[in-house]
mmCIF file of C-alpha atoms in Angstrom:
data_model
loop_
_atom_site.group_PDB
_atom_site.id
_atom_site.type_symbol
_atom_site.label_atom_id
_atom_site.label_comp_id
_atom_site.label_asym_id
_atom_site.label_seq_id
_atom_site.Cartn_x
_atom_site.Cartn_y
_atom_site.Cartn_z
ATOM 1 C CA MET A 1 11.882 -32.816 -89.810
ATOM 2 C CA ILE A 2 9.984 -32.745 -86.377
ATOM 3 C CA VAL A 3 11.782 -29.899 -83.801
ATOM 4 C CA TYR A 4 11.414 -31.647 -80.272
ATOM 5 C CA PHE A 5 12.157 -29.254 -77.650
ATOM 6 C CA ALA A 6 13.260 -31.098 -74.625
ATOM 7 C CA GLY A 7 13.678 -30.174 -71.409
ATOM 8 C CA THR A 8 16.798 -32.266 -70.609
ATOM 9 C CA ARG A 9 19.766 -32.705 -72.010
ATOM 10 C CA TYR A 10 20.151 -35.662 -74.628
ATOM 11 C CA ASP A 11 23.383 -36.489 -72.962
ATOM 12 C CA GLY A 12 22.010 -35.989 -69.465
ATOM 13 C CA ARG A 13 19.958 -39.216 -67.745
ATOM 14 C CA ALA A 14 18.146 -41.023 -70.175
ATOM 15 C CA GLY A 15 14.566 -39.908 -69.658
ATOM 16 C CA THR A 16 11.906 -39.598 -71.701
ATOM 17 C CA ASP A 17 12.802 -36.669 -73.736
ATOM 18 C CA ARG A 18 15.802 -38.977 -75.176
ATOM 19 C CA HIS A 19 14.068 -42.460 -75.285
ATOM 20 C CA VAL A 20 11.176 -41.129 -77.144
ATOM 21 C CA THR A 21 13.149 -39.091 -79.805
ATOM 22 C CA ASP A 22 15.462 -42.197 -80.595
ATOM 23 C CA ALA A 23 11.965 -43.445 -80.588
ATOM 24 C CA LEU A 24 10.451 -40.736 -83.528
ATOM 25 C CA SER A 25 13.967 -40.498 -85.302
ATOM 26 C CA ALA A 26 13.417 -44.224 -86.482
ATOM 27 C CA LEU A 27 9.601 -42.736 -88.037
ATOM 28 C CA ALA A 28 10.364 -39.494 -89.323
ATOM 29 C CA PRO A 29 13.712 -36.751 -89.152
ATOM 30 C CA VAL A 30 14.709 -35.557 -85.793
ATOM 31 C CA LEU A 31 15.937 -32.440 -84.173
ATOM 32 C CA PHE A 32 16.555 -32.885 -81.027
ATOM 33 C CA VAL A 33 16.913 -29.222 -78.909
ATOM 34 C CA ASP A 34 18.564 -29.503 -75.651
ATOM 35 C CA PRO A 35 17.719 -26.771 -73.160
ATOM 36 C CA PRO A 36 19.690 -23.137 -73.483
ATOM 37 C CA SER A 37 23.126 -22.886 -72.232
ATOM 38 C CA SER A 38 25.356 -19.556 -71.754
ATOM 39 C CA ALA A 39 28.832 -18.892 -70.626
ATOM 40 C CA LEU A 40 27.568 -19.270 -66.941
ATOM 41 C CA THR A 41 26.523 -22.427 -67.088
ATOM 42 C CA ARG A 42 29.426 -24.442 -66.467
ATOM 43 C CA LEU A 43 29.685 -21.962 -63.323
ATOM 44 C CA LEU A 44 26.080 -22.370 -62.094
ATOM 45 C CA HIS A 45 26.092 -25.976 -62.473
ATOM 46 C CA PRO A 46 29.138 -27.679 -62.584
ATOM 47 C CA GLU A 47 27.265 -31.223 -63.226
ATOM 48 C CA VAL A 48 26.049 -30.369 -66.518
ATOM 49 C CA ALA A 49 28.604 -31.738 -69.659
ATOM 50 C CA ASP A 50 30.404 -28.866 -71.697
ATOM 51 C CA THR A 51 29.454 -28.878 -74.957
ATOM 52 C CA ARG A 52 31.236 -25.403 -75.824
ATOM 53 C CA ARG A 53 33.835 -27.291 -77.640
ATOM 54 C CA GLU A 54 31.208 -29.414 -79.665
ATOM 55 C CA PRO A 55 29.459 -28.025 -83.049
ATOM 56 C CA GLU A 56 26.113 -26.596 -81.662
ATOM 57 C CA LEU A 57 24.754 -28.475 -84.275
ATOM 58 C CA ARG A 58 25.909 -32.256 -84.871
ATOM 59 C CA ALA A 59 24.476 -35.646 -86.104
ATOM 60 C CA VAL A 60 23.685 -38.142 -83.174
ATOM 61 C CA HIS A 61 22.535 -40.934 -85.604
ATOM 62 C CA ALA A 62 21.123 -41.937 -88.526
ATOM 63 C CA ASN A 63 17.805 -39.601 -88.536
ATOM 64 C CA LEU A 64 18.314 -37.747 -85.664
ATOM 65 C CA TRP A 65 20.684 -34.761 -85.050
ATOM 66 C CA ARG A 66 20.945 -32.385 -81.232
ATOM 67 C CA LEU A 67 21.443 -28.544 -81.456
ATOM 68 C CA SER A 68 22.413 -26.916 -77.704
ATOM 69 C CA PRO A 69 21.525 -23.765 -78.374
ATOM 70 C CA ARG A 70 24.014 -20.972 -76.701
ATOM 71 C CA VAL A 71 22.754 -17.814 -75.269
ATOM 72 C CA LEU A 72 22.908 -14.990 -73.481
ATOM 73 C CA PRO A 73 23.845 -15.253 -69.232
ATOM 74 C CA GLY A 74 20.687 -14.957 -67.040
ATOM 75 C CA ALA A 75 18.319 -16.369 -69.561
ATOM 76 C CA GLU A 76 15.991 -17.011 -66.880
ATOM 77 C CA ARG A 77 15.720 -13.875 -66.022
ATOM 78 C CA PRO A 78 12.247 -12.127 -65.679
ATOM 79 C CA GLY A 79 12.391 -9.876 -69.055
ATOM 80 C CA MET A 80 15.191 -11.632 -70.290
ATOM 81 C CA HIS A 81 13.554 -15.388 -70.985
ATOM 82 C CA HIS A 82 12.000 -13.701 -73.744
ATOM 83 C CA LEU A 83 14.772 -13.003 -75.677
ATOM 84 C CA THR A 84 16.165 -16.637 -74.760
ATOM 85 C CA TRP A 85 13.551 -18.409 -76.687
ATOM 86 C CA ALA A 86 13.494 -16.086 -79.445
ATOM 87 C CA LEU A 87 16.982 -16.902 -79.880
ATOM 88 C CA MET A 88 16.411 -20.544 -80.083
ATOM 89 C CA ARG A 89 13.604 -20.180 -82.456
ATOM 90 C CA ARG A 90 15.662 -18.159 -84.858
ATOM 91 C CA ARG A 91 18.957 -21.013 -83.948
ATOM 92 C CA VAL A 92 16.331 -23.820 -84.694
ATOM 93 C CA ARG A 93 15.417 -22.411 -88.161
ATOM 94 C CA ARG A 94 18.992 -21.662 -89.045
ATOM 95 C CA ALA A 95 20.037 -25.308 -88.045
ATOM 96 C CA ALA A 96 16.789 -27.232 -90.354
ATOM 97 C CA ALA A 97 18.256 -24.800 -93.152
ATOM 98 C CA GLU A 98 21.918 -26.006 -92.521
ATOM 99 C CA LEU A 99 20.455 -29.730 -92.648
ATOM 100 C CA GLY A 100 18.081 -29.014 -95.682
ATOM 101 C CA GLN A 101 15.206 -29.960 -93.795
ATOM 102 C CA ALA A 102 12.034 -28.357 -94.094
ATOM 103 C CA ILE A 103 10.117 -28.531 -90.536
ATOM 104 C CA THR A 104 7.081 -30.454 -90.589
ATOM 105 C CA GLY A 105 5.984 -30.643 -86.880
ATOM 106 C CA VAL A 106 7.050 -28.828 -83.286
ATOM 107 C CA ILE A 107 7.021 -30.791 -80.153
ATOM 108 C CA VAL A 108 7.604 -28.388 -76.800
ATOM 109 C CA THR A 109 7.760 -30.241 -73.737
ATOM 110 C CA VAL A 110 9.094 -26.762 -72.054
ATOM 111 C CA PRO A 111 7.634 -23.617 -70.639
ATOM 112 C CA GLY A 112 8.816 -21.750 -73.650
ATOM 113 C CA ASP A 113 7.346 -19.260 -76.344
ATOM 114 C CA LEU A 114 8.337 -21.805 -78.554
ATOM 115 C CA LEU A 115 5.468 -23.581 -80.735
ATOM 116 C CA GLY A 116 5.844 -20.546 -83.319
ATOM 117 C CA THR A 117 9.066 -21.881 -84.079
ATOM 118 C CA ALA A 118 8.422 -22.734 -87.722
ATOM 119 C CA PRO A 119 5.241 -21.239 -89.209
ATOM 120 C CA GLY A 120 2.956 -23.597 -90.817
ATOM 121 C CA ALA A 121 3.850 -26.644 -88.707
ATOM 122 C CA ARG A 122 2.216 -28.677 -86.866
ATOM 123 C CA THR A 123 2.324 -28.059 -83.356
ATOM 124 C CA LEU A 124 1.985 -30.600 -80.169
ATOM 125 C CA TYR A 125 2.109 -29.389 -76.062
ATOM 126 C CA TYR A 126 3.407 -32.838 -74.785
ATOM 127 C CA ALA A 127 3.022 -32.501 -71.204
ATOM 128 C CA THR A 128 5.964 -34.965 -69.289
ATOM 129 C CA ASP A 129 5.457 -33.558 -66.102
ATOM 130 C CA ASP A 130 2.880 -31.147 -63.824
ATOM 131 C CA LEU A 131 5.619 -28.164 -63.742
ATOM 132 C CA VAL A 132 2.978 -25.755 -62.492
ATOM 133 C CA ALA A 133 2.735 -28.418 -59.285
ATOM 134 C CA GLY A 134 6.536 -28.848 -59.108
ATOM 135 C CA ALA A 135 7.975 -25.166 -59.560
ATOM 136 C CA GLU A 136 9.063 -25.034 -56.028
ATOM 137 C CA LEU A 137 11.040 -28.343 -56.931
ATOM 138 C CA LEU A 138 12.311 -26.968 -60.066
ATOM 139 C CA GLY A 139 13.204 -23.961 -58.761
ATOM 140 C CA LEU A 140 10.454 -21.750 -60.998
ATOM 141 C CA PRO A 141 8.392 -18.771 -61.102
ATOM 142 C CA ARG A 142 5.013 -21.100 -60.627
ATOM 143 C CA ARG A 143 2.937 -17.673 -62.244
ATOM 144 C CA ARG A 144 5.437 -17.845 -65.072
ATOM 145 C CA LEU A 145 4.897 -21.425 -65.455
ATOM 146 C CA GLU A 146 0.720 -21.094 -65.259
ATOM 147 C CA ALA A 147 0.735 -18.455 -68.191
ATOM 148 C CA ALA A 148 3.176 -20.444 -70.297
ATOM 149 C CA GLU A 149 0.694 -23.696 -70.040
ATOM 150 C CA ALA A 150 -1.957 -21.371 -70.445
ATOM 151 C CA ASP A 151 -0.539 -20.662 -73.973
ATOM 152 C CA HIS A 152 0.712 -23.732 -74.721
ATOM 153 C CA LEU A 153 -3.215 -24.820 -74.325
ATOM 154 C CA ALA A 154 -4.555 -22.134 -76.149
ATOM 155 C CA ARG A 155 -1.708 -22.449 -79.169
ATOM 156 C CA ALA A 156 -1.196 -25.957 -79.598
ATOM 157 C CA ASP A 157 -2.920 -28.054 -82.728
ATOM 158 C CA ALA A 158 -2.670 -31.157 -80.165
ATOM 159 C CA VAL A 159 -2.013 -31.674 -76.802
ATOM 160 C CA ALA A 160 -0.560 -35.065 -74.994
ATOM 161 C CA VAL A 161 -0.077 -36.149 -72.117
ATOM 162 C CA VAL A 162 1.761 -38.795 -69.951
ATOM 163 C CA SER A 163 -0.543 -39.414 -66.980
ATOM 164 C CA PRO A 164 -4.436 -39.361 -65.872
ATOM 165 C CA VAL A 165 -4.498 -36.502 -63.802
ATOM 166 C CA LEU A 166 -2.814 -34.001 -66.353
ATOM 167 C CA ARG A 167 -5.291 -35.341 -68.639
ATOM 168 C CA ASP A 168 -8.335 -34.532 -66.672
ATOM 169 C CA ARG A 169 -6.731 -31.252 -65.065
ATOM 170 C CA PHE A 170 -6.601 -29.969 -68.681
ATOM 171 C CA ALA A 171 -9.981 -31.497 -69.321
ATOM 172 C CA GLY A 172 -11.219 -29.272 -66.237
ATOM 173 C CA LEU A 173 -8.977 -26.254 -68.439
ATOM 174 C CA GLY A 174 -10.925 -26.723 -71.591
ATOM 175 C CA ARG A 175 -8.703 -28.808 -73.031
ATOM 176 C CA ASP A 176 -8.716 -32.242 -74.599
ATOM 177 C CA ALA A 177 -5.759 -33.990 -74.032
ATOM 178 C CA ALA A 178 -4.216 -37.385 -75.699
ATOM 179 C CA PHE A 179 -2.713 -39.973 -72.808
ATOM 180 C CA VAL A 180 0.330 -41.114 -74.122
ATOM 181 C CA PRO A 181 2.004 -43.032 -71.148
ATOM 182 C CA ASN A 182 5.933 -43.059 -71.000
ATOM 183 C CA GLY A 183 7.368 -46.483 -72.001
ATOM 184 C CA CYS A 184 10.353 -48.671 -71.674
ATOM 185 C CA ALA A 185 13.057 -50.297 -74.150
ATOM 186 C CA PRO A 186 13.058 -53.750 -73.806
ATOM 187 C CA ALA A 187 15.841 -54.253 -76.088
ATOM 188 C CA ALA A 188 18.017 -52.657 -73.714
ATOM 189 C CA PHE A 189 17.652 -55.802 -70.998
ATOM 190 C CA ALA A 190 17.017 -58.367 -73.378
ATOM 191 C CA ASP A 191 20.617 -60.210 -72.107
ATOM 192 C CA LEU A 192 20.523 -58.533 -68.849
ATOM 193 C CA ASP A 193 21.521 -61.637 -67.100
ATOM 194 C CA ALA A 194 24.432 -62.488 -69.211
ATOM 195 C CA ALA A 195 25.753 -58.427 -68.200
ATOM 196 C CA PRO A 196 28.770 -58.264 -66.174
ATOM 197 C CA TRP A 197 28.467 -58.188 -62.700
ATOM 198 C CA PRO A 198 29.216 -54.216 -61.336
ATOM 199 C CA ALA A 199 32.797 -53.787 -59.657
ATOM 200 C CA ASP A 200 31.212 -51.324 -57.191
ATOM 201 C CA LEU A 201 29.013 -53.772 -55.635
ATOM 202 C CA PRO A 202 29.259 -57.027 -54.132
ATOM 203 C CA ARG A 203 28.106 -60.568 -54.601
ATOM 204 C CA PHE A 204 24.924 -61.207 -52.573
ATOM 205 C CA ASP A 205 23.618 -64.503 -50.266
ATOM 206 C CA ARG A 206 20.132 -63.466 -50.338
ATOM 207 C CA PRO A 207 17.723 -61.508 -52.956
ATOM 208 C CA VAL A 208 18.036 -57.616 -53.220
ATOM 209 C CA ALA A 209 15.310 -54.804 -53.701
ATOM 210 C CA GLY A 210 17.165 -51.682 -55.336
ATOM 211 C CA PHE A 211 15.878 -48.102 -56.778
ATOM 212 C CA VAL A 212 16.960 -47.058 -59.904
ATOM 213 C CA GLY A 213 16.864 -43.235 -60.434
ATOM 214 C CA ASN A 214 17.312 -39.419 -59.502
ATOM 215 C CA ILE A 215 17.386 -39.738 -55.773
ATOM 216 C CA ASN A 216 15.455 -36.069 -54.619
ATOM 217 C CA GLY A 217 12.255 -34.895 -53.299
ATOM 218 C CA ARG A 218 10.256 -36.718 -55.272
ATOM 219 C CA ILE A 219 11.646 -40.166 -53.262
ATOM 220 C CA ASP A 220 9.704 -40.946 -50.027
ATOM 221 C CA LEU A 221 12.693 -41.740 -47.980
ATOM 222 C CA ASP A 222 11.139 -44.063 -44.790
ATOM 223 C CA MET A 223 10.013 -46.181 -48.011
ATOM 224 C CA LEU A 224 13.604 -47.009 -48.565
ATOM 225 C CA ASP A 225 14.674 -46.962 -44.671
ATOM 226 C CA GLY A 226 11.919 -49.632 -43.928
ATOM 227 C CA VAL A 227 12.966 -52.327 -46.218
ATOM 228 C CA ALA A 228 16.407 -51.510 -45.511
ATOM 229 C CA ASP A 229 14.922 -51.325 -41.643
ATOM 230 C CA ALA A 230 13.955 -55.144 -42.696
ATOM 231 C CA GLY A 231 17.276 -56.206 -43.289
ATOM 232 C CA HIS A 232 17.187 -56.621 -47.143
ATOM 233 C CA PRO A 233 20.018 -55.694 -48.939
ATOM 234 C CA LEU A 234 19.630 -52.587 -50.541
ATOM 235 C CA VAL A 235 21.035 -50.902 -53.642
ATOM 236 C CA LEU A 236 20.816 -47.472 -54.705
ATOM 237 C CA VAL A 237 21.610 -46.330 -58.665
ATOM 238 C CA GLY A 238 21.706 -42.349 -59.146
ATOM 239 C CA LYS A 239 22.446 -39.238 -58.364
ATOM 240 C CA HIS A 240 21.778 -37.693 -54.823
ATOM 241 C CA GLN A 241 20.500 -34.282 -55.040
ATOM 242 C CA ASP A 242 19.980 -31.905 -52.505
ATOM 243 C CA THR A 243 15.758 -31.746 -52.645
ATOM 244 C CA CYS A 244 16.261 -35.136 -50.859
ATOM 245 C CA ASP A 245 17.232 -34.379 -47.055
ATOM 246 C CA PRO A 246 20.740 -35.126 -47.476
ATOM 247 C CA ASP A 247 21.236 -36.230 -43.346
ATOM 248 C CA ARG A 248 18.654 -38.471 -43.875
ATOM 249 C CA PHE A 249 20.110 -39.708 -46.801
ATOM 250 C CA ALA A 250 23.874 -40.316 -45.391
ATOM 251 C CA ARG A 251 22.173 -42.042 -42.717
ATOM 252 C CA LEU A 252 20.647 -43.733 -45.078
ATOM 253 C CA THR A 253 23.778 -45.243 -46.962
ATOM 254 C CA GLY A 254 26.045 -45.490 -44.153
ATOM 255 C CA ARG A 255 24.206 -48.921 -43.269
ATOM 256 C CA PRO A 256 26.175 -51.691 -43.825
ATOM 257 C CA ASP A 257 23.344 -53.554 -46.549
ATOM 258 C CA VAL A 258 22.970 -50.198 -48.215
ATOM 259 C CA HIS A 259 24.791 -49.369 -51.456
ATOM 260 C CA TRP A 260 24.711 -46.085 -53.208
ATOM 261 C CA VAL A 261 26.491 -46.434 -56.066
ATOM 262 C CA GLY A 262 25.956 -43.179 -57.584
ATOM 263 C CA HIS A 263 24.686 -42.108 -61.146
ATOM 264 C CA LYS A 264 25.234 -44.588 -64.386
ATOM 265 C CA ALA A 265 25.106 -44.155 -67.409
ATOM 266 C CA PHE A 266 21.973 -45.771 -69.326
ATOM 267 C CA ALA A 267 24.477 -48.717 -70.819
ATOM 268 C CA GLU A 268 25.413 -49.280 -67.654
ATOM 269 C CA LEU A 269 21.646 -50.243 -66.314
ATOM 270 C CA PRO A 270 21.540 -54.170 -67.637
ATOM 271 C CA SER A 271 24.781 -54.957 -65.027
ATOM 272 C CA TYR A 272 23.032 -53.237 -61.859
ATOM 273 C CA LEU A 273 19.188 -54.421 -63.005
ATOM 274 C CA ARG A 274 20.961 -57.764 -63.175
ATOM 275 C CA VAL A 275 21.459 -57.595 -59.629
ATOM 276 C CA LEU A 276 18.264 -56.826 -58.380
ATOM 277 C CA ASP A 277 15.380 -58.660 -57.318
ATOM 278 C CA VAL A 278 12.998 -56.599 -56.967
ATOM 279 C CA GLY A 279 12.728 -52.905 -58.366
ATOM 280 C CA LEU A 280 11.425 -50.334 -55.979
ATOM 281 C CA THR A 281 9.661 -47.132 -57.292
ATOM 282 C CA PRO A 282 8.775 -45.197 -53.640
ATOM 283 C CA TYR A 283 7.401 -41.998 -55.174
ATOM 284 C CA ALA A 284 5.952 -39.623 -52.406
ATOM 285 C CA PRO A 285 2.054 -38.867 -52.997
ATOM 286 C CA ASP A 286 2.539 -34.773 -54.232
ATOM 287 C CA GLY A 287 1.023 -33.140 -56.419
ATOM 288 C CA PHE A 288 3.707 -33.172 -58.938
ATOM 289 C CA ASN A 289 4.343 -36.636 -58.333
ATOM 290 C CA ARG A 290 0.886 -37.840 -59.234
ATOM 291 C CA ALA A 291 0.464 -36.126 -62.114
ATOM 292 C CA SER A 292 3.934 -38.069 -63.333
ATOM 293 C CA PHE A 293 4.419 -41.640 -64.971
ATOM 294 C CA PRO A 294 7.984 -43.060 -63.369
ATOM 295 C CA LEU A 295 10.272 -45.253 -66.200
ATOM 296 C CA LYS A 296 11.636 -46.544 -63.812
ATOM 297 C CA THR A 297 8.459 -49.466 -63.458
ATOM 298 C CA LEU A 298 8.087 -50.755 -66.713
ATOM 299 C CA GLU A 299 12.031 -50.560 -66.447
ATOM 300 C CA TYR A 300 12.276 -53.134 -64.002
ATOM 301 C CA LEU A 301 9.279 -55.233 -65.819
ATOM 302 C CA ALA A 302 11.672 -55.066 -68.953
ATOM 303 C CA ALA A 303 14.301 -56.748 -66.992
ATOM 304 C CA GLY A 304 12.490 -59.286 -65.755
ATOM 305 C CA ARG A 305 12.089 -58.007 -62.228
ATOM 306 C CA GLY A 306 9.544 -57.957 -59.611
ATOM 307 C CA VAL A 307 7.808 -54.550 -58.885
ATOM 308 C CA VAL A 308 6.793 -52.340 -56.018
ATOM 309 C CA ALA A 309 5.595 -49.153 -56.459
ATOM 310 C CA THR A 310 3.561 -46.345 -54.442
ATOM 311 C CA GLY A 311 -0.086 -46.244 -55.349
ATOM 312 C CA LEU A 312 0.337 -43.312 -57.611
ATOM 313 C CA PRO A 313 -2.261 -42.811 -60.861
ATOM 314 C CA ALA A 314 0.272 -43.804 -63.222
ATOM 315 C CA THR A 315 0.655 -47.563 -61.079
ATOM 316 C CA ALA A 316 -3.262 -47.439 -61.011
ATOM 317 C CA TRP A 317 -3.412 -47.510 -64.774
ATOM 318 C CA LEU A 318 -0.634 -50.065 -65.560
ATOM 319 C CA ARG A 319 -2.426 -52.481 -63.025
ATOM 320 C CA GLU A 320 -5.759 -51.779 -64.486
ATOM 321 C CA ASP A 321 -4.374 -54.784 -67.101
ATOM 322 C CA PRO A 322 -5.406 -57.781 -65.527
ATOM 323 C CA GLU A 323 -1.687 -58.610 -66.095
ATOM 324 C CA GLY A 324 -0.130 -55.313 -64.988
ATOM 325 C CA ALA A 325 -2.085 -56.072 -61.118
ATOM 326 C CA ALA A 326 -0.402 -59.547 -60.984
ATOM 327 C CA LEU A 327 2.896 -58.337 -61.923
ATOM 328 C CA ILE A 328 3.021 -54.841 -59.726
ATOM 329 C CA ARG A 329 2.618 -54.507 -56.127
ATOM 330 C CA SER A 330 1.098 -51.353 -55.183
ATOM 331 C CA ALA A 331 1.639 -49.568 -51.680
ATOM 332 C CA ALA A 332 -0.050 -46.798 -50.236
ATOM 333 C CA ASP A 333 2.457 -46.162 -47.314
ATOM 334 C CA ALA A 334 5.351 -47.130 -45.944
ATOM 335 C CA GLU A 335 4.406 -49.860 -43.637
ATOM 336 C CA ALA A 336 2.377 -51.568 -46.717
ATOM 337 C CA PHE A 337 4.997 -50.755 -49.187
ATOM 338 C CA VAL A 338 7.671 -52.676 -46.695
ATOM 339 C CA LYS A 339 5.443 -55.588 -46.744
ATOM 340 C CA ALA A 340 4.848 -55.479 -50.349
ATOM 341 C CA ALA A 341 8.860 -55.127 -50.768
ATOM 342 C CA GLU A 342 9.056 -58.463 -48.004
ATOM 343 C CA GLU A 343 6.531 -60.722 -50.507
ATOM 344 C CA GLU A 344 7.731 -59.714 -53.648
ATOM 345 C CA LEU A 345 11.672 -60.488 -52.171
ATOM 346 C CA ALA A 346 10.144 -63.876 -51.205
ATOM 347 C CA THR A 347 8.770 -64.644 -54.533
ATOM 348 C CA PRO A 348 11.518 -67.254 -56.374
ATOM 349 C CA ARG A 349 12.354 -65.792 -59.572
ATOM 350 C CA THR A 350 11.642 -68.385 -61.993
ATOM 351 C CA PRO A 351 12.066 -68.207 -66.055
ATOM 352 C CA GLY A 352 8.372 -68.181 -67.002
ATOM 353 C CA LEU A 353 7.981 -65.104 -63.982
ATOM 354 C CA GLN A 354 10.557 -63.277 -65.253
ATOM 355 C CA ASP A 355 9.193 -64.253 -68.900
ATOM 356 C CA ARG A 356 5.384 -62.499 -68.300
ATOM 357 C CA ARG A 357 7.432 -59.348 -66.845
ATOM 358 C CA ARG A 358 9.252 -59.003 -70.031
ATOM 359 C CA ARG A 359 6.025 -59.684 -72.117
ATOM 360 C CA PHE A 360 3.678 -57.093 -70.735
ATOM 361 C CA ALA A 361 6.962 -54.507 -70.812
ATOM 362 C CA GLU A 362 7.399 -54.959 -74.768
ATOM 363 C CA ARG A 363 3.595 -53.932 -75.071
ATOM 364 C CA HIS A 364 4.785 -50.373 -73.399
ATOM 365 C CA ALA A 365 7.621 -49.778 -75.479
ATOM 366 C CA TRP A 366 9.035 -46.450 -76.721
ATOM 367 C CA GLU A 367 8.140 -47.449 -80.339
ATOM 368 C CA ARG A 368 4.747 -47.386 -79.823
ATOM 369 C CA ARG A 369 4.709 -44.562 -77.928
ATOM 370 C CA ALA A 370 6.353 -42.721 -80.663
ATOM 371 C CA ARG A 371 3.795 -44.034 -82.961
ATOM 372 C CA SER A 372 0.904 -42.469 -81.142
ATOM 373 C CA LEU A 373 2.567 -38.887 -80.855
ATOM 374 C CA ILE A 374 3.631 -38.847 -84.600
ATOM 375 C CA ASP A 375 -0.376 -39.732 -85.018
ATOM 376 C CA ILE A 376 -1.618 -36.997 -83.302
ATOM 377 C CA LEU A 377 0.981 -34.171 -84.391
ATOM 378 C CA GLY A 378 -0.860 -35.233 -87.680
ATOM 379 C CA VAL A 379 2.538 -35.553 -89.621
ATOM 380 C CA ALA A 380 3.158 -37.793 -92.599
ATOM 381 C CA GLN A 381 5.822 -40.830 -92.068
#
């Protein structure tokens, strides 16, 4: 069994952790380990689903189990976090015993002392974000994140990263890392145009641009404002977080042609992507974002929609493929972003163009990423 220590909850927004473990479970038994929670978690974070009435360990589907470790309050306090990781290691070993599974591989994505969970198992540090660069946004101590990263790079049997920037940074620290970018789930959007029209959106009389994802400090609001200023309908699908300027966001969503529908489950996304003609990836070009690989760019293409994305290294990598360069418009600043969005909105969405977008996305399916991780981890399938 492969143990996957996730930075996000399985029932949260469907991101890298959930998608890659779903794909991994088609190849090997997988235990998905949620971030730890305590009796205070619901008080401090009311948006987190309450799992106290559910078993800590339960089956998700064939070959995939979920463990939601319960720990003592104050899990992230100085000194206390060491006890938290020790409790998690012990709880995972107990869960494997309850399932009758031998742990052959451990994948760690979080800054915790978890690589030694199962002595003798192969270990992989899978960097899905540059946590050190994002310390302020994440609200975590930078020194602790730096120490955890150094420990992971020194101790893990193998290292994988989602972006060229992380690969190059780790190389500068003396550790080679395999590049395993984020992927997409093309099958989830196969019948997109047959999905029901969302009840909370009107029918539009002209092409629509949209953004799907968390609306936080990573997003460049100048780009979204610019698209709205140009007079195009704009649909926003995702939770607003306080790190995105609340006043500016309120002004943006107060416009008559801007429609914010809040968070939607992954299963609901086909209906909302059906509405869009162009998907937007307006990430601010800071250090945290430059090391990221936004899922939404490939998800828009899997839905057969046009894409306008900030010129992040991940965007540049996708555009190194001639087909990617033809299908993804890239922009370096707000002015160029709005111009690219207008050009893409003016491009007719023909069946042939939709098929090209979907075929390109299929080459980046999560199943391929999962096979790469299995190979890098070096465990038998």
